[in-house]
DNA sequence: GTTCATGCAAATCGTTTGCACAATG
DNA sequence: CATTGTGCAAACGATTTGCATGAAC
């Protein structure tokens, strides 16, 4: 599919490249609205879908009712805080052997995998400790 | 929270225990409707939420627009076919060390993780091969 | 008999889409 | 000028919820 340039779409990609918080559509919309006051939320959805199709952006799905997005980089795993919902990139190296293991055990053709870790992020961990000491 | 007995809820759990396909709400609804012709879809949602709260059922989220459910058993990983959407339990052993690794690299308190593998299931793999040979 | 579960329909939420107009090439 | 992108609002699909009635205790 061939697309024309769009200032809005360019800016969305730029915003995503400069963020590591895996933002939601609403967050992106609010941020972009400063540059395009008439911006509609539908257009943010439309452009995010195009960017995903172009493989410049990845749609992420961590079990919430809404999606999150980030600019595509090297494959990595994620941590999700069960308290505040924050999504944090992990510095663990991507385990290529896992795909082969899954392939051997299932007979399916496996070409990728995702890992999500769950628990409490640093902030929430500390808040909880303070709470318990009171 | 204390709940009364409900024939509908019991049957939902029974259905889930006898299935390994991680069914959707609609699938469960259709199946349950044979026993309870007046059944409403809202009640299936309500009871699934209760079962999840009681930790008898797990809500699964594989990136589709709808949720899937299964009766809780030993932790295991999943394969998702990108062609037909099938979700298949894998026989890989749960890697306890992974949580510790994630904890070390992030500073977060990690207590669980999920792994999803992506690719083509056996059926879809074969279909594709037949297609290419024609 | 009081309280919770149910069916039904309306409401909600995130997302998509149809349309008239504006921007791109 | 032909075509795609946009804002707007309506439509959509999955899920939740308010309410009157029925089942559980």
PDB file of C-alpha atoms (C1' of nucleotides) in Angstrom:
ATOM      1  CA  UNK A   1       0.000   0.000   0.000  1.00  0.00           C
ATOM      2  CA  UNK A   2       1.291   3.448  -0.927  1.00  0.00           C
ATOM      3  CA  UNK A   3       0.626   6.372   1.401  1.00  0.00           C
ATOM      4  CA  UNK A   4       1.106  10.105   1.068  1.00  0.00           C
ATOM      5  CA  UNK A   5       2.994  12.110   3.604  1.00  0.00           C
ATOM      6  CA  UNK A   6       1.057  13.287   6.592  1.00  0.00           C
ATOM      7  CA  UNK A   7       2.319  15.742   9.175  1.00  0.00           C
ATOM      8  CA  UNK A   8       0.177  14.115  11.808  1.00  0.00           C
ATOM      9  CA  UNK A   9       1.537  10.642  11.086  1.00  0.00           C
ATOM     10  CA  UNK A  10       5.139  11.865  11.053  1.00  0.00           C
ATOM     11  CA  UNK A  11       4.665  13.495  14.408  1.00  0.00           C
ATOM     12  CA  UNK A  12       3.102  10.342  15.891  1.00  0.00           C
ATOM     13  CA  UNK A  13       6.153   8.330  14.858  1.00  0.00           C
ATOM     14  CA  UNK A  14       8.451  11.009  16.266  1.00  0.00           C
ATOM     15  CA  UNK A  15       6.570  10.999  19.568  1.00  0.00           C
ATOM     16  CA  UNK A  16       6.808   7.218  19.791  1.00  0.00           C
ATOM     17  CA  UNK A  17      10.518   7.242  19.012  1.00  0.00           C
ATOM     18  CA  UNK A  18      11.111   9.619  21.888  1.00  0.00           C
ATOM     19  CA  UNK A  19       9.125   7.664  24.463  1.00  0.00           C
ATOM     20  CA  UNK A  20       9.812   4.425  26.238  1.00  0.00           C
ATOM     21  CA  UNK A  21       6.553   4.195  28.150  1.00  0.00           C
ATOM     22  CA  UNK A  22       4.555   2.307  25.486  1.00  0.00           C
ATOM     23  CA  UNK A  23       1.847   4.951  25.365  1.00  0.00           C
ATOM     24  CA  UNK A  24      -1.872   4.521  24.871  1.00  0.00           C
ATOM     25  CA  UNK A  25      -3.860   6.123  22.060  1.00  0.00           C
ATOM     26  CA  UNK A  26      -5.290   8.749  24.421  1.00  0.00           C
ATOM     27  CA  UNK A  27      -1.837   9.740  25.615  1.00  0.00           C
ATOM     28  CA  UNK A  28      -0.614  10.126  22.053  1.00  0.00           C
ATOM     29  CA  UNK A  29      -3.773  12.055  21.153  1.00  0.00           C
ATOM     30  CA  UNK A  30      -3.310  14.519  24.016  1.00  0.00           C
ATOM     31  CA  UNK A  31       0.323  15.073  23.130  1.00  0.00           C
ATOM     32  CA  UNK A  32      -0.361  15.493  19.405  1.00  0.00           C
ATOM     33  CA  UNK A  33      -3.279  17.846  20.010  1.00  0.00           C
ATOM     34  CA  UNK A  34      -0.807  20.532  21.084  1.00  0.00           C
ATOM     35  CA  UNK A  35       0.530  20.638  17.524  1.00  0.00           C
ATOM     36  CA  UNK A  36      -2.817  20.004  15.779  1.00  0.00           C
ATOM     37  CA  UNK A  37      -5.618  21.540  17.843  1.00  0.00           C
ATOM     38  CA  UNK A  38      -8.328  20.252  15.513  1.00  0.00           C
ATOM     39  CA  UNK A  39      -6.962  16.710  15.642  1.00  0.00           C
ATOM     40  CA  UNK A  40      -9.512  13.912  15.914  1.00  0.00           C
ATOM     41  CA  UNK A  41      -8.946  10.739  17.867  1.00  0.00           C
ATOM     42  CA  UNK A  42     -10.082   8.698  14.871  1.00  0.00           C
ATOM     43  CA  UNK A  43      -7.169  10.016  12.901  1.00  0.00           C
ATOM     44  CA  UNK A  44      -4.726   8.902  15.559  1.00  0.00           C
ATOM     45  CA  UNK A  45      -6.161   5.387  15.310  1.00  0.00           C
ATOM     46  CA  UNK A  46      -5.976   5.510  11.528  1.00  0.00           C
ATOM     47  CA  UNK A  47      -2.358   6.603  11.471  1.00  0.00           C
ATOM     48  CA  UNK A  48      -1.286   4.171  14.145  1.00  0.00           C
ATOM     49  CA  UNK A  49      -2.769   1.355  12.067  1.00  0.00           C
ATOM     50  CA  UNK A  50      -0.839   2.572   9.022  1.00  0.00           C
ATOM     51  CA  UNK A  51       2.399   2.784  11.004  1.00  0.00           C
ATOM     52  CA  UNK A  52       1.842  -0.732  12.307  1.00  0.00           C
ATOM     53  CA  UNK A  53       1.199  -1.949   8.760  1.00  0.00           C
ATOM     54  CA  UNK A  54       4.440  -0.281   7.675  1.00  0.00           C
ATOM     55  CA  UNK A  55       6.158  -2.072  10.549  1.00  0.00           C
ATOM     56  CA  UNK A  56       7.463   1.201  11.933  1.00  0.00           C
ATOM     57  CA  UNK A  57       5.351   0.814  15.056  1.00  0.00           C
ATOM     58  CA  UNK A  58       4.370  -2.213  17.100  1.00  0.00           C
ATOM     59  CA  UNK A  59       0.970  -2.729  18.676  1.00  0.00           C
ATOM     60  CA  UNK A  60       1.263  -4.191  22.140  1.00  0.00           C
ATOM     61  CA  UNK A  61      -1.333  -5.945  24.113  1.00  0.00           C
ATOM     62  CA  UNK A  62      -0.860  -6.496  27.791  1.00  0.00           C
ATOM     63  CA  UNK A  63      -4.299  -7.567  28.862  1.00  0.00           C
ATOM     64  CA  UNK A  64      -5.790  -4.138  29.436  1.00  0.00           C
ATOM     65  CA  UNK A  65      -8.897  -2.999  27.595  1.00  0.00           C
ATOM     66  CA  UNK A  66      -6.837  -0.696  25.386  1.00  0.00           C
ATOM     67  CA  UNK A  67      -3.761  -1.101  23.221  1.00  0.00           C
ATOM     68  CA  UNK A  68      -0.321   0.380  23.675  1.00  0.00           C
ATOM     69  CA  UNK A  69       2.203   1.265  21.007  1.00  0.00           C
ATOM     70  CA  UNK A  70       5.909   1.786  20.550  1.00  0.00           C
ATOM     71  CA  UNK A  71       8.350   2.470  17.767  1.00  0.00           C
ATOM     72  CA  UNK A  72       9.876  -0.798  16.628  1.00  0.00           C
ATOM     73  CA  UNK A  73      13.368  -1.597  17.934  1.00  0.00           C
ATOM     74  CA  UNK A  74      15.361  -4.711  18.709  1.00  0.00           C
ATOM     75  CA  UNK A  75      13.212  -7.496  20.161  1.00  0.00           C
ATOM     76  CA  UNK A  76      12.992  -7.402  23.917  1.00  0.00           C
ATOM     77  CA  UNK A  77      10.786  -8.588  26.749  1.00  0.00           C
ATOM     78  CA  UNK A  78       8.459  -6.587  28.965  1.00  0.00           C
ATOM     79  CA  UNK A  79       7.610  -6.177  32.596  1.00  0.00           C
ATOM     80  CA  UNK A  80       4.066  -5.105  33.559  1.00  0.00           C
ATOM     81  CA  UNK A  81       3.394  -3.664  36.989  1.00  0.00           C
ATOM     82  CA  UNK A  82       0.205  -5.175  38.380  1.00  0.00           C
ATOM     83  CA  UNK A  83      -0.295  -2.154  40.622  1.00  0.00           C
ATOM     84  CA  UNK A  84       0.052   0.854  38.301  1.00  0.00           C
ATOM     85  CA  UNK A  85       0.006  -0.804  34.877  1.00  0.00           C
ATOM     86  CA  UNK A  86       3.381   0.581  33.841  1.00  0.00           C
ATOM     87  CA  UNK A  87       5.111  -1.293  31.029  1.00  0.00           C
ATOM     88  CA  UNK A  88       8.886  -1.456  31.270  1.00  0.00           C
ATOM     89  CA  UNK A  89      11.390  -2.701  28.689  1.00  0.00           C
ATOM     90  CA  UNK A  90      13.686  -5.383  30.046  1.00  0.00           C
ATOM     91  CA  UNK A  91      17.345  -5.696  29.293  1.00  0.00           C
ATOM     92  CA  UNK A  92      17.247  -9.506  29.069  1.00  0.00           C
ATOM     93  CA  UNK A  93      18.679 -10.846  25.846  1.00  0.00           C
ATOM     94  CA  UNK A  94      16.196 -12.370  23.408  1.00  0.00           C
ATOM     95  CA  UNK A  95      16.460 -16.150  23.640  1.00  0.00           C
ATOM     96  CA  UNK A  96      16.569 -17.489  20.078  1.00  0.00           C
ATOM     97  CA  UNK A  97      16.701 -21.097  21.244  1.00  0.00           C
ATOM     98  CA  UNK A  98      13.211 -20.828  22.727  1.00  0.00           C
ATOM     99  CA  UNK A  99      11.553 -20.844  19.292  1.00  0.00           C
ATOM    100  CA  UNK A 100      13.301 -24.100  18.442  1.00  0.00           C
ATOM    101  CA  UNK A 101      12.299 -25.663  21.751  1.00  0.00           C
ATOM    102  CA  UNK A 102       8.676 -24.723  21.175  1.00  0.00           C
ATOM    103  CA  UNK A 103       8.866 -26.070  17.646  1.00  0.00           C
ATOM    104  CA  UNK A 104      10.281 -29.403  18.851  1.00  0.00           C
ATOM    105  CA  UNK A 105       7.629 -29.835  21.518  1.00  0.00           C
ATOM    106  CA  UNK A 106       4.627 -28.803  19.431  1.00  0.00           C
ATOM    107  CA  UNK A 107       5.282 -29.611  15.793  1.00  0.00           C
ATOM    108  CA  UNK A 108       4.157 -26.098  14.910  1.00  0.00           C
ATOM    109  CA  UNK A 109       6.240 -23.738  12.809  1.00  0.00           C
ATOM    110  CA  UNK A 110       7.380 -21.153  15.348  1.00  0.00           C
ATOM    111  CA  UNK A 111       9.073 -17.944  14.254  1.00  0.00           C
ATOM    112  CA  UNK A 112       8.680 -15.607  17.211  1.00  0.00           C
ATOM    113  CA  UNK A 113       7.761 -15.361  20.858  1.00  0.00           C
ATOM    114  CA  UNK A 114       6.901 -12.794  23.495  1.00  0.00           C
ATOM    115  CA  UNK A 115       7.545 -12.841  27.201  1.00  0.00           C
ATOM    116  CA  UNK A 116       5.804 -10.680  29.753  1.00  0.00           C
ATOM    117  CA  UNK A 117       6.820 -10.580  33.390  1.00  0.00           C
ATOM    118  CA  UNK A 118       4.406  -9.562  36.125  1.00  0.00           C
ATOM    119  CA  UNK A 119       4.914  -8.083  39.549  1.00  0.00           C
ATOM    120  CA  UNK A 120       5.520  -4.753  41.258  1.00  0.00           C
ATOM    121  CA  UNK A 121       7.641  -1.984  39.769  1.00  0.00           C
ATOM    122  CA  UNK A 122      10.158  -0.113  41.892  1.00  0.00           C
ATOM    123  CA  UNK A 123       7.841   2.792  42.666  1.00  0.00           C
ATOM    124  CA  UNK A 124       4.919   0.618  43.708  1.00  0.00           C
ATOM    125  CA  UNK A 125       7.208  -1.700  45.673  1.00  0.00           C
ATOM    126  CA  UNK A 126       8.470   1.260  47.705  1.00  0.00           C
ATOM    127  CA  UNK A 127       5.012   2.717  48.232  1.00  0.00           C
ATOM    128  CA  UNK A 128       3.851  -0.614  49.576  1.00  0.00           C
ATOM    129  CA  UNK A 129       6.795  -0.862  51.993  1.00  0.00           C
ATOM    130  CA  UNK A 130       6.157   2.641  53.355  1.00  0.00           C
ATOM    131  CA  UNK A 131       2.531   1.722  53.804  1.00  0.00           C
ATOM    132  CA  UNK A 132       3.410  -1.385  55.789  1.00  0.00           C
ATOM    133  CA  UNK A 133       5.853   0.450  58.069  1.00  0.00           C
ATOM    134  CA  UNK A 134       3.252   3.019  59.111  1.00  0.00           C
TER     135      UNK A 134
ATOM    136  CA  UNK B   1     -16.820 -12.093  48.259  1.00  0.00           C
ATOM    137  CA  UNK B   2     -19.347 -14.816  48.992  1.00  0.00           C
ATOM    138  CA  UNK B   3     -21.415 -16.220  46.146  1.00  0.00           C
ATOM    139  CA  UNK B   4     -24.399 -18.509  46.031  1.00  0.00           C
ATOM    140  CA  UNK B   5     -24.474 -21.657  43.978  1.00  0.00           C
ATOM    141  CA  UNK B   6     -25.489 -21.234  40.378  1.00  0.00           C
ATOM    142  CA  UNK B   7     -26.220 -24.014  37.952  1.00  0.00           C
ATOM    143  CA  UNK B   8     -25.100 -21.862  35.073  1.00  0.00           C
ATOM    144  CA  UNK B   9     -21.768 -21.066  36.699  1.00  0.00           C
ATOM    145  CA  UNK B  10     -21.133 -24.701  37.614  1.00  0.00           C
ATOM    146  CA  UNK B  11     -21.759 -25.762  34.064  1.00  0.00           C
ATOM    147  CA  UNK B  12     -19.419 -23.076  32.686  1.00  0.00           C
ATOM    148  CA  UNK B  13     -16.616 -24.374  34.879  1.00  0.00           C
ATOM    149  CA  UNK B  14     -17.394 -27.943  33.829  1.00  0.00           C
ATOM    150  CA  UNK B  15     -17.307 -26.966  30.162  1.00  0.00           C
ATOM    151  CA  UNK B  16     -13.968 -25.222  30.611  1.00  0.00           C
ATOM    152  CA  UNK B  17     -12.488 -28.197  32.461  1.00  0.00           C
ATOM    153  CA  UNK B  18     -13.396 -30.458  29.564  1.00  0.00           C
ATOM    154  CA  UNK B  19     -11.919 -28.257  26.842  1.00  0.00           C
ATOM    155  CA  UNK B  20      -8.379 -27.463  25.870  1.00  0.00           C
ATOM    156  CA  UNK B  21      -9.156 -24.949  23.131  1.00  0.00           C
ATOM    157  CA  UNK B  22      -9.259 -21.809  25.326  1.00  0.00           C
ATOM    158  CA  UNK B  23     -12.777 -20.931  24.218  1.00  0.00           C
ATOM    159  CA  UNK B  24     -14.297 -17.509  23.642  1.00  0.00           C
ATOM    160  CA  UNK B  25     -17.364 -16.190  25.431  1.00  0.00           C
ATOM    161  CA  UNK B  26     -19.556 -16.789  22.372  1.00  0.00           C
ATOM    162  CA  UNK B  27     -18.414 -20.392  22.125  1.00  0.00           C
ATOM    163  CA  UNK B  28     -19.216 -20.988  25.800  1.00  0.00           C
ATOM    164  CA  UNK B  29     -22.545 -19.197  25.409  1.00  0.00           C
ATOM    165  CA  UNK B  30     -23.585 -21.387  22.461  1.00  0.00           C
ATOM    166  CA  UNK B  31     -22.599 -24.534  24.323  1.00  0.00           C
ATOM    167  CA  UNK B  32     -24.337 -23.507  27.555  1.00  0.00           C
ATOM    168  CA  UNK B  33     -27.498 -22.425  25.758  1.00  0.00           C
ATOM    169  CA  UNK B  34     -28.301 -26.086  25.087  1.00  0.00           C
ATOM    170  CA  UNK B  35     -28.784 -26.605  28.815  1.00  0.00           C
ATOM    171  CA  UNK B  36     -30.299 -23.177  29.551  1.00  0.00           C
ATOM    172  CA  UNK B  37     -32.334 -22.036  26.539  1.00  0.00           C
ATOM    173  CA  UNK B  38     -33.164 -18.653  28.122  1.00  0.00           C
ATOM    174  CA  UNK B  39     -29.498 -17.965  28.930  1.00  0.00           C
ATOM    175  CA  UNK B  40     -28.297 -14.440  28.316  1.00  0.00           C
ATOM    176  CA  UNK B  41     -24.804 -13.600  27.135  1.00  0.00           C
ATOM    177  CA  UNK B  42     -24.467 -11.039  29.914  1.00  0.00           C
ATOM    178  CA  UNK B  43     -24.783 -13.793  32.464  1.00  0.00           C
ATOM    179  CA  UNK B  44     -21.939 -15.729  30.852  1.00  0.00           C
ATOM    180  CA  UNK B  45     -19.740 -12.655  31.194  1.00  0.00           C
ATOM    181  CA  UNK B  46     -20.832 -12.173  34.806  1.00  0.00           C
ATOM    182  CA  UNK B  47     -20.098 -15.755  35.785  1.00  0.00           C
ATOM    183  CA  UNK B  48     -16.786 -15.874  33.962  1.00  0.00           C
ATOM    184  CA  UNK B  49     -15.711 -12.798  35.911  1.00  0.00           C
ATOM    185  CA  UNK B  50     -16.691 -14.484  39.160  1.00  0.00           C
ATOM    186  CA  UNK B  51     -14.805 -17.658  38.240  1.00  0.00           C
ATOM    187  CA  UNK B  52     -11.742 -15.584  37.383  1.00  0.00           C
ATOM    188  CA  UNK B  53     -12.021 -13.764  40.713  1.00  0.00           C
ATOM    189  CA  UNK B  54     -12.242 -17.151  42.447  1.00  0.00           C
ATOM    190  CA  UNK B  55      -9.117 -18.175  40.539  1.00  0.00           C
ATOM    191  CA  UNK B  56     -10.876 -21.217  39.129  1.00  0.00           C
ATOM    192  CA  UNK B  57     -10.641 -19.828  35.615  1.00  0.00           C
ATOM    193  CA  UNK B  58      -7.958 -17.811  33.856  1.00  0.00           C
ATOM    194  CA  UNK B  59      -8.684 -14.988  31.440  1.00  0.00           C
ATOM    195  CA  UNK B  60      -6.307 -15.097  28.506  1.00  0.00           C
ATOM    196  CA  UNK B  61      -5.507 -12.338  26.173  1.00  0.00           C
ATOM    197  CA  UNK B  62      -3.727 -13.094  22.944  1.00  0.00           C
ATOM    198  CA  UNK B  63      -4.171  -9.840  21.092  1.00  0.00           C
ATOM    199  CA  UNK B  64      -7.555 -10.514  19.565  1.00  0.00           C
ATOM    200  CA  UNK B  65     -10.501  -8.211  20.164  1.00  0.00           C
ATOM    201  CA  UNK B  66     -12.093 -10.739  22.474  1.00  0.00           C
ATOM    202  CA  UNK B  67     -10.938 -12.702  25.509  1.00  0.00           C
ATOM    203  CA  UNK B  68     -10.446 -16.411  25.880  1.00  0.00           C
ATOM    204  CA  UNK B  69     -10.771 -18.521  29.011  1.00  0.00           C
ATOM    205  CA  UNK B  70      -9.616 -21.787  30.472  1.00  0.00           C
ATOM    206  CA  UNK B  71      -9.867 -23.685  33.720  1.00  0.00           C
ATOM    207  CA  UNK B  72      -6.739 -23.052  35.764  1.00  0.00           C
ATOM    208  CA  UNK B  73      -4.104 -25.821  35.731  1.00  0.00           C
ATOM    209  CA  UNK B  74      -0.347 -26.034  36.064  1.00  0.00           C
ATOM    210  CA  UNK B  75       1.436 -23.047  34.513  1.00  0.00           C
ATOM    211  CA  UNK B  76       2.336 -23.553  30.900  1.00  0.00           C
ATOM    212  CA  UNK B  77       3.131 -21.583  27.767  1.00  0.00           C
ATOM    213  CA  UNK B  78       1.032 -21.030  24.660  1.00  0.00           C
ATOM    214  CA  UNK B  79       1.366 -21.161  20.926  1.00  0.00           C
ATOM    215  CA  UNK B  80      -0.889 -18.934  18.799  1.00  0.00           C
ATOM    216  CA  UNK B  81      -1.387 -19.707  15.119  1.00  0.00           C
ATOM    217  CA  UNK B  82      -1.203 -16.483  13.134  1.00  0.00           C
ATOM    218  CA  UNK B  83      -3.321 -18.037  10.382  1.00  0.00           C
ATOM    219  CA  UNK B  84      -6.343 -19.516  12.158  1.00  0.00           C
ATOM    220  CA  UNK B  85      -5.994 -18.016  15.644  1.00  0.00           C
ATOM    221  CA  UNK B  86      -5.896 -21.369  17.402  1.00  0.00           C
ATOM    222  CA  UNK B  87      -4.356 -21.342  20.848  1.00  0.00           C
ATOM    223  CA  UNK B  88      -2.405 -24.458  21.785  1.00  0.00           C
ATOM    224  CA  UNK B  89      -0.960 -25.469  25.148  1.00  0.00           C
ATOM    225  CA  UNK B  90       2.746 -26.235  24.984  1.00  0.00           C
ATOM    226  CA  UNK B  91       4.486 -29.016  26.814  1.00  0.00           C
ATOM    227  CA  UNK B  92       7.550 -26.909  27.632  1.00  0.00           C
ATOM    228  CA  UNK B  93       8.419 -26.863  31.292  1.00  0.00           C
ATOM    229  CA  UNK B  94       7.830 -23.590  33.127  1.00  0.00           C
ATOM    230  CA  UNK B  95      11.199 -21.881  33.609  1.00  0.00           C
ATOM    231  CA  UNK B  96      11.310 -20.674  37.218  1.00  0.00           C
ATOM    232  CA  UNK B  97      14.729 -19.109  36.761  1.00  0.00           C
ATOM    233  CA  UNK B  98      13.323 -16.580  34.308  1.00  0.00           C
ATOM    234  CA  UNK B  99      11.577 -14.606  37.044  1.00  0.00           C
ATOM    235  CA  UNK B 100      14.846 -14.238  38.925  1.00  0.00           C
ATOM    236  CA  UNK B 101      16.657 -13.134  35.782  1.00  0.00           C
ATOM    237  CA  UNK B 102      14.031 -10.489  35.089  1.00  0.00           C
ATOM    238  CA  UNK B 103      14.214  -9.354  38.699  1.00  0.00           C
ATOM    239  CA  UNK B 104      17.988  -9.007  38.522  1.00  0.00           C
ATOM    240  CA  UNK B 105      17.913  -7.002  35.338  1.00  0.00           C
ATOM    241  CA  UNK B 106      15.041  -4.675  36.250  1.00  0.00           C
ATOM    242  CA  UNK B 107      14.978  -4.194  40.006  1.00  0.00           C
ATOM    243  CA  UNK B 108      11.252  -4.944  39.901  1.00  0.00           C
ATOM    244  CA  UNK B 109       9.620  -7.572  42.097  1.00  0.00           C
ATOM    245  CA  UNK B 110       8.749 -10.309  39.610  1.00  0.00           C
ATOM    246  CA  UNK B 111       6.520 -13.207  40.583  1.00  0.00           C
ATOM    247  CA  UNK B 112       5.257 -14.582  37.285  1.00  0.00           C
ATOM    248  CA  UNK B 113       5.691 -14.566  33.550  1.00  0.00           C
ATOM    249  CA  UNK B 114       3.915 -15.604  30.390  1.00  0.00           C
ATOM    250  CA  UNK B 115       5.336 -16.748  27.088  1.00  0.00           C
ATOM    251  CA  UNK B 116       3.453 -16.823  23.823  1.00  0.00           C
ATOM    252  CA  UNK B 117       4.909 -18.357  20.682  1.00  0.00           C
ATOM    253  CA  UNK B 118       3.742 -17.328  17.222  1.00  0.00           C
ATOM    254  CA  UNK B 119       3.743 -19.099  13.893  1.00  0.00           C
ATOM    255  CA  UNK B 120       1.750 -21.637  11.927  1.00  0.00           C
ATOM    256  CA  UNK B 121      -0.032 -24.595  13.495  1.00  0.00           C
ATOM    257  CA  UNK B 122       0.199 -28.041  11.955  1.00  0.00           C
ATOM    258  CA  UNK B 123      -3.081 -27.767  10.056  1.00  0.00           C
ATOM    259  CA  UNK B 124      -2.309 -24.376   8.552  1.00  0.00           C
ATOM    260  CA  UNK B 125       1.268 -25.418   7.765  1.00  0.00           C
ATOM    261  CA  UNK B 126      -0.017 -28.379   5.750  1.00  0.00           C
ATOM    262  CA  UNK B 127      -2.675 -26.342   3.976  1.00  0.00           C
ATOM    263  CA  UNK B 128      -0.045 -23.857   2.925  1.00  0.00           C
ATOM    264  CA  UNK B 129       2.225 -26.604   1.575  1.00  0.00           C
ATOM    265  CA  UNK B 130      -0.572 -28.131  -0.472  1.00  0.00           C
ATOM    266  CA  UNK B 131      -1.345 -24.709  -1.843  1.00  0.00           C
ATOM    267  CA  UNK B 132       2.249 -24.186  -2.927  1.00  0.00           C
ATOM    268  CA  UNK B 133       2.498 -27.551  -4.613  1.00  0.00           C
ATOM    269  CA  UNK B 134      -0.506 -26.867  -6.831  1.00  0.00           C
TER     270      UNK B 134
ATOM    271  C1'  DG C   1     -38.554 -13.568  53.532  1.00  0.00           C
ATOM    272  C1'  DT C   2     -34.147 -11.540  52.421  1.00  0.00           C
ATOM    273  C1'  DT C   3     -30.579 -11.554  49.378  1.00  0.00           C
ATOM    274  C1'  DC C   4     -28.265 -12.825  45.396  1.00  0.00           C
ATOM    275  C1'  DA C   5     -28.510 -14.642  40.436  1.00  0.00           C
ATOM    276  C1'  DT C   6     -30.790 -14.144  36.088  1.00  0.00           C
ATOM    277  C1'  DG C   7     -32.710 -12.391  31.532  1.00  0.00           C
ATOM    278  C1'  DC C   8     -33.355  -8.532  29.064  1.00  0.00           C
ATOM    279  C1'  DA C   9     -32.156  -4.281  27.124  1.00  0.00           C
ATOM    280  C1'  DA C  10     -29.751  -0.181  27.381  1.00  0.00           C
ATOM    281  C1'  DA C  11     -25.257   1.757  28.306  1.00  0.00           C
ATOM    282  C1'  DT C  12     -20.322   1.864  28.062  1.00  0.00           C
ATOM    283  C1'  DC C  13     -15.678   1.760  26.184  1.00  0.00           C
ATOM    284  C1'  DG C  14     -12.169   1.324  22.764  1.00  0.00           C
ATOM    285  C1'  DT C  15     -11.931   1.348  18.010  1.00  0.00           C
ATOM    286  C1'  DT C  16     -13.497   1.720  13.101  1.00  0.00           C
ATOM    287  C1'  DT C  17     -15.886   3.821   9.312  1.00  0.00           C
ATOM    288  C1'  DG C  18     -18.735   6.912   5.998  1.00  0.00           C
ATOM    289  C1'  DC C  19     -18.853  11.314   4.478  1.00  0.00           C
ATOM    290  C1'  DA C  20     -17.795  16.109   3.005  1.00  0.00           C
ATOM    291  C1'  DC C  21     -13.892  18.962   2.835  1.00  0.00           C
ATOM    292  C1'  DA C  22      -8.783  19.944   2.974  1.00  0.00           C
ATOM    293  C1'  DA C  23      -4.067  18.713   1.808  1.00  0.00           C
ATOM    294  C1'  DT C  24      -0.849  16.123  -1.143  1.00  0.00           C
ATOM    295  C1'  DG C  25       1.405  14.967  -5.407  1.00  0.00           C
TER     296       DG C  25
ATOM    297  C1'  DC D   1      -7.120  17.717 -10.879  1.00  0.00           C
ATOM    298  C1'  DA D   2      -7.121  13.220  -9.158  1.00  0.00           C
ATOM    299  C1'  DT D   3      -6.397  11.043  -5.050  1.00  0.00           C
ATOM    300  C1'  DT D   4      -5.476  10.454  -0.267  1.00  0.00           C
ATOM    301  C1'  DG D   5      -5.673  12.459   4.497  1.00  0.00           C
ATOM    302  C1'  DT D   6      -8.584  14.785   7.842  1.00  0.00           C
ATOM    303  C1'  DG D   7     -12.300  16.113  11.269  1.00  0.00           C
ATOM    304  C1'  DC D   8     -16.574  14.972  12.644  1.00  0.00           C
ATOM    305  C1'  DA D   9     -20.068  12.031  14.075  1.00  0.00           C
ATOM    306  C1'  DA D  10     -22.250   7.860  13.680  1.00  0.00           C
ATOM    307  C1'  DA D  11     -21.503   2.837  13.853  1.00  0.00           C
ATOM    308  C1'  DC D  12     -19.364  -1.108  15.625  1.00  0.00           C
ATOM    309  C1'  DG D  13     -18.108  -5.225  18.642  1.00  0.00           C
ATOM    310  C1'  DA D  14     -16.972  -6.798  23.095  1.00  0.00           C
ATOM    311  C1'  DT D  15     -18.224  -6.182  27.637  1.00  0.00           C
ATOM    312  C1'  DT D  16     -20.748  -4.141  31.636  1.00  0.00           C
ATOM    313  C1'  DT D  17     -24.704  -2.561  34.104  1.00  0.00           C
ATOM    314  C1'  DG D  18     -29.606  -1.207  35.881  1.00  0.00           C
ATOM    315  C1'  DC D  19     -33.734  -3.131  36.675  1.00  0.00           C
ATOM    316  C1'  DA D  20     -37.648  -6.251  37.525  1.00  0.00           C
ATOM    317  C1'  DT D  21     -38.226 -11.090  38.382  1.00  0.00           C
ATOM    318  C1'  DG D  22     -36.834 -15.710  39.884  1.00  0.00           C
ATOM    319  C1'  DA D  23     -33.801 -18.872  42.541  1.00  0.00           C
ATOM    320  C1'  DA D  24     -30.969 -19.802  46.701  1.00  0.00           C
ATOM    321  C1'  DC D  25     -30.559 -19.938  51.490  1.00  0.00           C
TER     322       DC D  25
END
